[in-house]
CSV table of C-alpha atoms in Angstrom, one decimal:
chain,number,residue,atom,x,y,z
J,483,GLN,CA,159.3,176.0,62.1
J,484,GLN,CA,161.8,176.9,65.0
J,485,GLN,CA,160.2,178.2,67.9
J,486,VAL,CA,163.1,178.5,69.8
J,487,LYS,CA,166.2,180.2,68.3
J,488,GLN,CA,169.5,179.8,69.6
J,489,SER,CA,172.7,182.0,68.7
J,490,PRO,CA,175.8,182.0,68.1
J,491,GLN,CA,176.2,178.6,66.2
J,492,SER,CA,179.7,178.6,67.7
J,493,LEU,CA,181.7,180.4,70.1
J,494,ILE,CA,185.5,180.2,71.0
J,495,VAL,CA,186.3,181.7,74.7
J,496,GLN,CA,189.8,181.7,76.5
J,497,LYS,CA,190.1,179.9,79.6
J,498,GLY,CA,188.9,182.5,82.4
J,499,GLY,CA,186.5,184.5,80.2
J,500,ILE,CA,182.7,184.5,80.1
J,501,SER,CA,180.7,182.5,77.6
J,502,ILE,CA,177.2,183.8,76.7
J,503,ILE,CA,174.9,181.9,74.7
J,504,ASN,CA,171.4,183.5,73.7
J,505,CYS,CA,167.8,182.3,73.0
J,506,ALA,CA,164.8,183.8,71.7
J,507,TYR,CA,161.4,182.0,71.9
J,508,GLU,CA,158.0,182.9,70.0
J,509,ASN,CA,155.3,181.1,72.0
J,510,THR,CA,154.2,183.0,75.4
J,511,ALA,CA,152.8,179.8,76.4
J,512,PHE,CA,156.3,178.1,77.0
J,513,ASP,CA,156.5,178.0,80.9
J,514,TYR,CA,159.9,176.2,81.7
J,515,PHE,CA,163.5,177.1,80.1
J,516,PRO,CA,166.2,174.4,80.6
J,517,TRP,CA,169.9,174.1,79.6
J,518,TYR,CA,171.4,171.1,78.4
J,519,GLN,CA,175.0,170.5,77.9
J,520,GLN,CA,176.4,167.8,75.5
J,521,PHE,CA,180.0,166.3,75.2
J,522,PRO,CA,180.8,164.4,72.1
J,523,GLY,CA,179.6,160.8,72.2
J,524,LYS,CA,177.3,161.2,75.1
J,525,GLY,CA,173.6,162.4,75.4
J,526,PRO,CA,172.6,165.8,76.4
J,527,ALA,CA,172.5,166.4,80.3
J,528,LEU,CA,170.3,169.1,82.3
J,529,LEU,CA,172.7,171.7,83.7
J,530,ILE,CA,170.3,174.6,84.8
J,531,ALA,CA,166.8,175.7,84.2
J,532,ILE,CA,164.5,178.7,85.0
J,533,ARG,CA,161.0,179.5,85.2
J,534,PRO,CA,159.4,182.8,83.8
J,535,ASP,CA,158.4,184.3,87.2
J,536,VAL,CA,162.1,184.5,88.1
J,537,SER,CA,164.6,186.7,86.0
J,538,GLU,CA,168.0,185.3,87.0
J,539,LYS,CA,169.2,181.9,88.3
J,540,LYS,CA,172.8,181.1,89.4
J,541,GLU,CA,174.3,177.6,90.1
J,542,GLY,CA,178.0,177.9,90.6
J,543,ARG,CA,179.5,179.5,87.4
J,544,PHE,CA,176.6,179.1,85.3
J,545,THR,CA,173.9,181.9,85.4
J,546,ILE,CA,170.5,181.8,83.3
J,547,SER,CA,169.2,185.6,82.9
J,548,PHE,CA,165.8,185.5,81.6
J,549,ASN,CA,163.8,188.5,79.9
J,550,LYS,CA,160.1,187.9,79.8
J,551,SER,CA,158.8,190.8,78.1
J,552,ALA,CA,161.4,190.4,75.3
J,553,LYS,CA,160.9,186.6,75.3
J,554,GLN,CA,164.6,186.3,75.5
J,555,PHE,CA,166.9,184.1,77.9
J,556,SER,CA,170.8,183.7,77.9
J,557,LEU,CA,173.4,181.4,79.7
J,558,HIS,CA,176.5,183.1,81.2
J,559,ILE,CA,179.4,180.6,82.0
J,560,MET,CA,181.6,182.7,84.1
J,561,ASP,CA,185.2,181.9,84.5
J,562,SER,CA,185.0,179.5,81.6
J,563,GLN,CA,187.2,176.4,81.9
J,564,PRO,CA,188.5,173.9,78.9
J,565,GLY,CA,186.5,171.4,80.6
J,566,ASP,CA,183.5,173.3,79.4
J,567,SER,CA,184.0,172.6,76.0
J,568,ALA,CA,180.8,171.2,74.8
J,569,THR,CA,177.7,171.9,72.9
J,570,TYR,CA,174.6,173.8,74.8
J,571,PHE,CA,171.1,173.5,74.1
J,572,CYS,CA,168.5,175.8,75.3
J,573,ALA,CA,165.1,174.5,75.3
J,574,ALA,CA,161.5,175.4,76.3
J,575,ARG,CA,158.7,173.8,77.6
J,576,MET,CA,155.1,173.8,77.0
J,577,GLU,CA,153.2,171.6,79.9
J,578,THR,CA,149.9,171.5,78.0
J,579,SER,CA,151.7,169.7,75.0
J,580,GLY,CA,152.7,166.5,77.0
J,581,SER,CA,155.7,168.4,78.6
J,582,ARG,CA,157.5,168.1,75.3
J,583,LEU,CA,160.8,170.2,74.9
J,584,THR,CA,161.4,172.5,72.2
J,585,PHE,CA,165.3,172.7,71.6
J,586,GLY,CA,167.2,175.4,70.1
J,587,GLU,CA,169.7,174.8,67.4
J,588,GLY,CA,172.8,174.6,69.4
J,589,THR,CA,176.1,176.3,70.4
J,590,GLN,CA,179.3,174.4,70.2
J,591,LEU,CA,181.6,176.0,72.8
J,592,THR,CA,185.5,175.8,73.0
J,593,VAL,CA,187.3,177.0,75.8
J,594,ASN,CA,191.1,177.6,74.8
J,595,PRO,CA,193.6,177.1,77.5
U,503,ASP,CA,172.9,156.9,81.8
U,504,ALA,CA,170.6,156.9,85.0
U,505,GLY,CA,168.5,153.9,83.8
U,506,ILE,CA,168.1,154.5,80.3
U,507,THR,CA,169.7,152.5,77.3
U,508,GLN,CA,169.6,152.6,73.7
U,509,SER,CA,170.3,149.9,71.1
U,510,PRO,CA,172.0,149.5,68.9
U,511,ARG,CA,174.7,152.3,69.6
U,512,HIS,CA,175.6,152.2,65.6
U,513,LYS,CA,174.3,150.9,62.8
U,514,VAL,CA,174.5,150.8,59.0
U,515,THR,CA,171.7,149.9,57.0
U,516,GLU,CA,170.6,150.0,53.1
U,517,THR,CA,168.2,152.3,51.8
U,518,GLY,CA,164.8,151.0,51.8
U,519,THR,CA,165.1,148.3,54.5
U,520,PRO,CA,163.2,148.7,57.9
U,521,VAL,CA,165.0,149.4,61.0
U,522,THR,CA,164.3,149.5,64.5
U,523,LEU,CA,165.8,151.0,67.4
U,524,ARG,CA,165.4,150.3,71.1
U,525,CYS,CA,164.9,152.5,74.1
U,526,HIS,CA,164.7,150.6,77.4
U,527,GLN,CA,164.2,152.7,80.8
U,528,THR,CA,164.4,151.2,84.4
U,529,GLU,CA,163.1,154.3,86.2
U,530,ASN,CA,159.3,153.7,85.4
U,531,HIS,CA,158.9,157.2,84.0
U,532,ARG,CA,155.5,157.9,82.5
U,533,TYR,CA,157.0,160.0,79.2
U,534,MET,CA,159.3,158.8,76.5
U,535,TYR,CA,160.5,160.6,73.6
U,536,TRP,CA,162.8,160.1,70.6
U,537,TYR,CA,164.5,162.8,68.8
U,538,ARG,CA,166.9,163.0,66.4
U,539,GLN,CA,170.1,165.2,66.2
U,540,ASP,CA,171.4,167.0,63.3
U,541,PRO,CA,174.1,169.4,62.4
U,542,GLY,CA,172.1,173.3,62.5
U,543,HIS,CA,168.8,171.5,63.6
U,544,GLY,CA,169.5,170.8,67.2
U,545,LEU,CA,167.3,168.2,68.5
U,546,ARG,CA,163.9,167.9,67.0
U,547,LEU,CA,161.1,165.7,68.1
U,548,ILE,CA,160.1,162.4,66.2
U,549,HIS,CA,157.5,160.9,68.6
U,550,TYR,CA,156.6,160.7,71.9
U,551,SER,CA,154.9,158.3,74.4
U,552,TYR,CA,152.8,159.5,77.3
U,553,GLY,CA,151.8,155.9,78.5
U,554,VAL,CA,151.6,152.2,77.5
U,555,LYS,CA,150.1,152.4,74.2
U,556,ASP,CA,149.6,156.0,74.0
U,557,THR,CA,151.9,157.8,71.6
U,558,ASP,CA,151.7,161.3,69.6
U,559,LYS,CA,153.7,162.5,66.7
U,560,GLY,CA,156.3,165.2,66.8
U,561,GLU,CA,157.6,167.8,64.4
U,562,VAL,CA,159.5,165.5,62.1
U,563,SER,CA,157.4,162.2,62.1
U,564,ASP,CA,157.0,161.3,58.7
U,565,GLY,CA,158.6,157.8,57.8
U,566,TYR,CA,158.6,156.9,61.5
U,567,SER,CA,156.3,154.8,63.6
U,568,VAL,CA,156.7,154.1,67.3
U,569,SER,CA,155.4,151.5,69.8
U,570,ARG,CA,155.2,151.3,73.6
U,571,SER,CA,153.8,148.0,74.9
U,572,LYS,CA,155.5,148.0,78.1
U,573,THR,CA,156.1,151.0,80.3
U,574,GLU,CA,160.0,150.5,79.9
U,575,ASP,CA,160.3,149.9,76.0
U,576,PHE,CA,159.7,152.4,73.4
U,577,LEU,CA,160.5,151.4,69.9
U,578,LEU,CA,161.4,153.3,67.2
U,579,THR,CA,160.8,151.8,63.4
U,580,LEU,CA,162.1,153.5,60.2
U,581,GLU,CA,159.8,151.7,58.0
U,582,SER,CA,161.9,152.1,54.9
U,583,ALA,CA,165.0,153.9,55.6
U,584,THR,CA,166.2,156.8,53.3
U,585,SER,CA,169.4,158.5,53.4
U,586,SER,CA,168.0,161.5,54.8
U,587,GLN,CA,167.4,159.4,57.8
U,588,THR,CA,170.8,159.2,58.7
U,589,SER,CA,171.2,160.8,61.8
U,590,VAL,CA,171.8,160.5,65.6
U,591,TYR,CA,168.9,159.3,67.4
U,592,PHE,CA,168.4,160.2,71.5
U,593,CYS,CA,165.6,158.7,73.4
U,594,ALA,CA,164.7,160.7,76.6
U,595,ILE,CA,162.6,159.8,79.5
U,596,SER,CA,161.0,162.4,81.8
U,597,GLU,CA,158.5,162.2,85.1
U,598,SER,CA,155.0,163.1,84.7
U,599,SER,CA,155.2,166.1,86.5
U,600,TRP,CA,158.1,168.1,88.1
U,601,ARG,CA,158.3,169.1,91.5
U,602,GLN,CA,158.0,172.7,92.7
U,603,GLY,CA,161.7,173.6,93.2
U,604,ALA,CA,163.4,171.0,91.3
U,605,ASN,CA,165.0,171.3,88.2
U,606,TYR,CA,162.8,169.4,85.6
U,607,GLY,CA,164.2,167.9,82.7
U,608,TYR,CA,164.7,164.9,80.3
U,609,THR,CA,167.2,162.0,80.8
U,610,PHE,CA,168.8,161.3,77.5
U,611,GLY,CA,170.3,158.0,76.6
U,612,SER,CA,173.7,157.7,74.9
U,613,GLY,CA,172.4,157.7,71.4
U,614,THR,CA,172.0,155.5,68.4
U,615,ARG,CA,174.0,156.5,65.2
U,616,LEU,CA,172.4,155.5,62.3
U,617,THR,CA,174.1,155.6,58.9
U,618,VAL,CA,171.8,154.8,56.0
U,619,VAL,CA,173.8,153.9,52.5
């Protein structure tokens, strides 16, 4: 039972383009939505996160857009660079369940030079 | 990786043998987690711990057990390894609560690549 659905599975973008990754969730008890970035051979690392009382959060070239009514959130990477090539995971947290994170399936992003 | 280490980094084992993976943290964080990562499935929670000797099951706990006798160590044991347990295993840690305005999140180890032949 996948409570967080992520798409697309893979994404190829040209340098300077915008990368968009989407996630949808089912459980309205989720109260925090982080994104993780993972490079080959490494563990995932926290990239940016948002709470459901905010519709957008921006940190540098990375922006999360959050639509509470649609139960969807997305990651936008502006001016994508080859160094952004990695696997991205969205996640959702339910504080009442021991602060566990439920992850999406992951998106492999390739930014061509 | 920010005070969390996993060992071993790679392991090949035979079907039916027990295997123990170790996660060690120096951050004194309360929560520790074991995830497995498989293509198309993302990261799935196996077990987690919310304190010494306090553990609970995740979504894919069958065939796995855990122990936490000290704050800093969280062990994952495959009781009798099967080929379906071939995967990359990640340990993660987190603080007990997140501070207002701060980005809350896990800190992950570098993973253990386990192959069961």
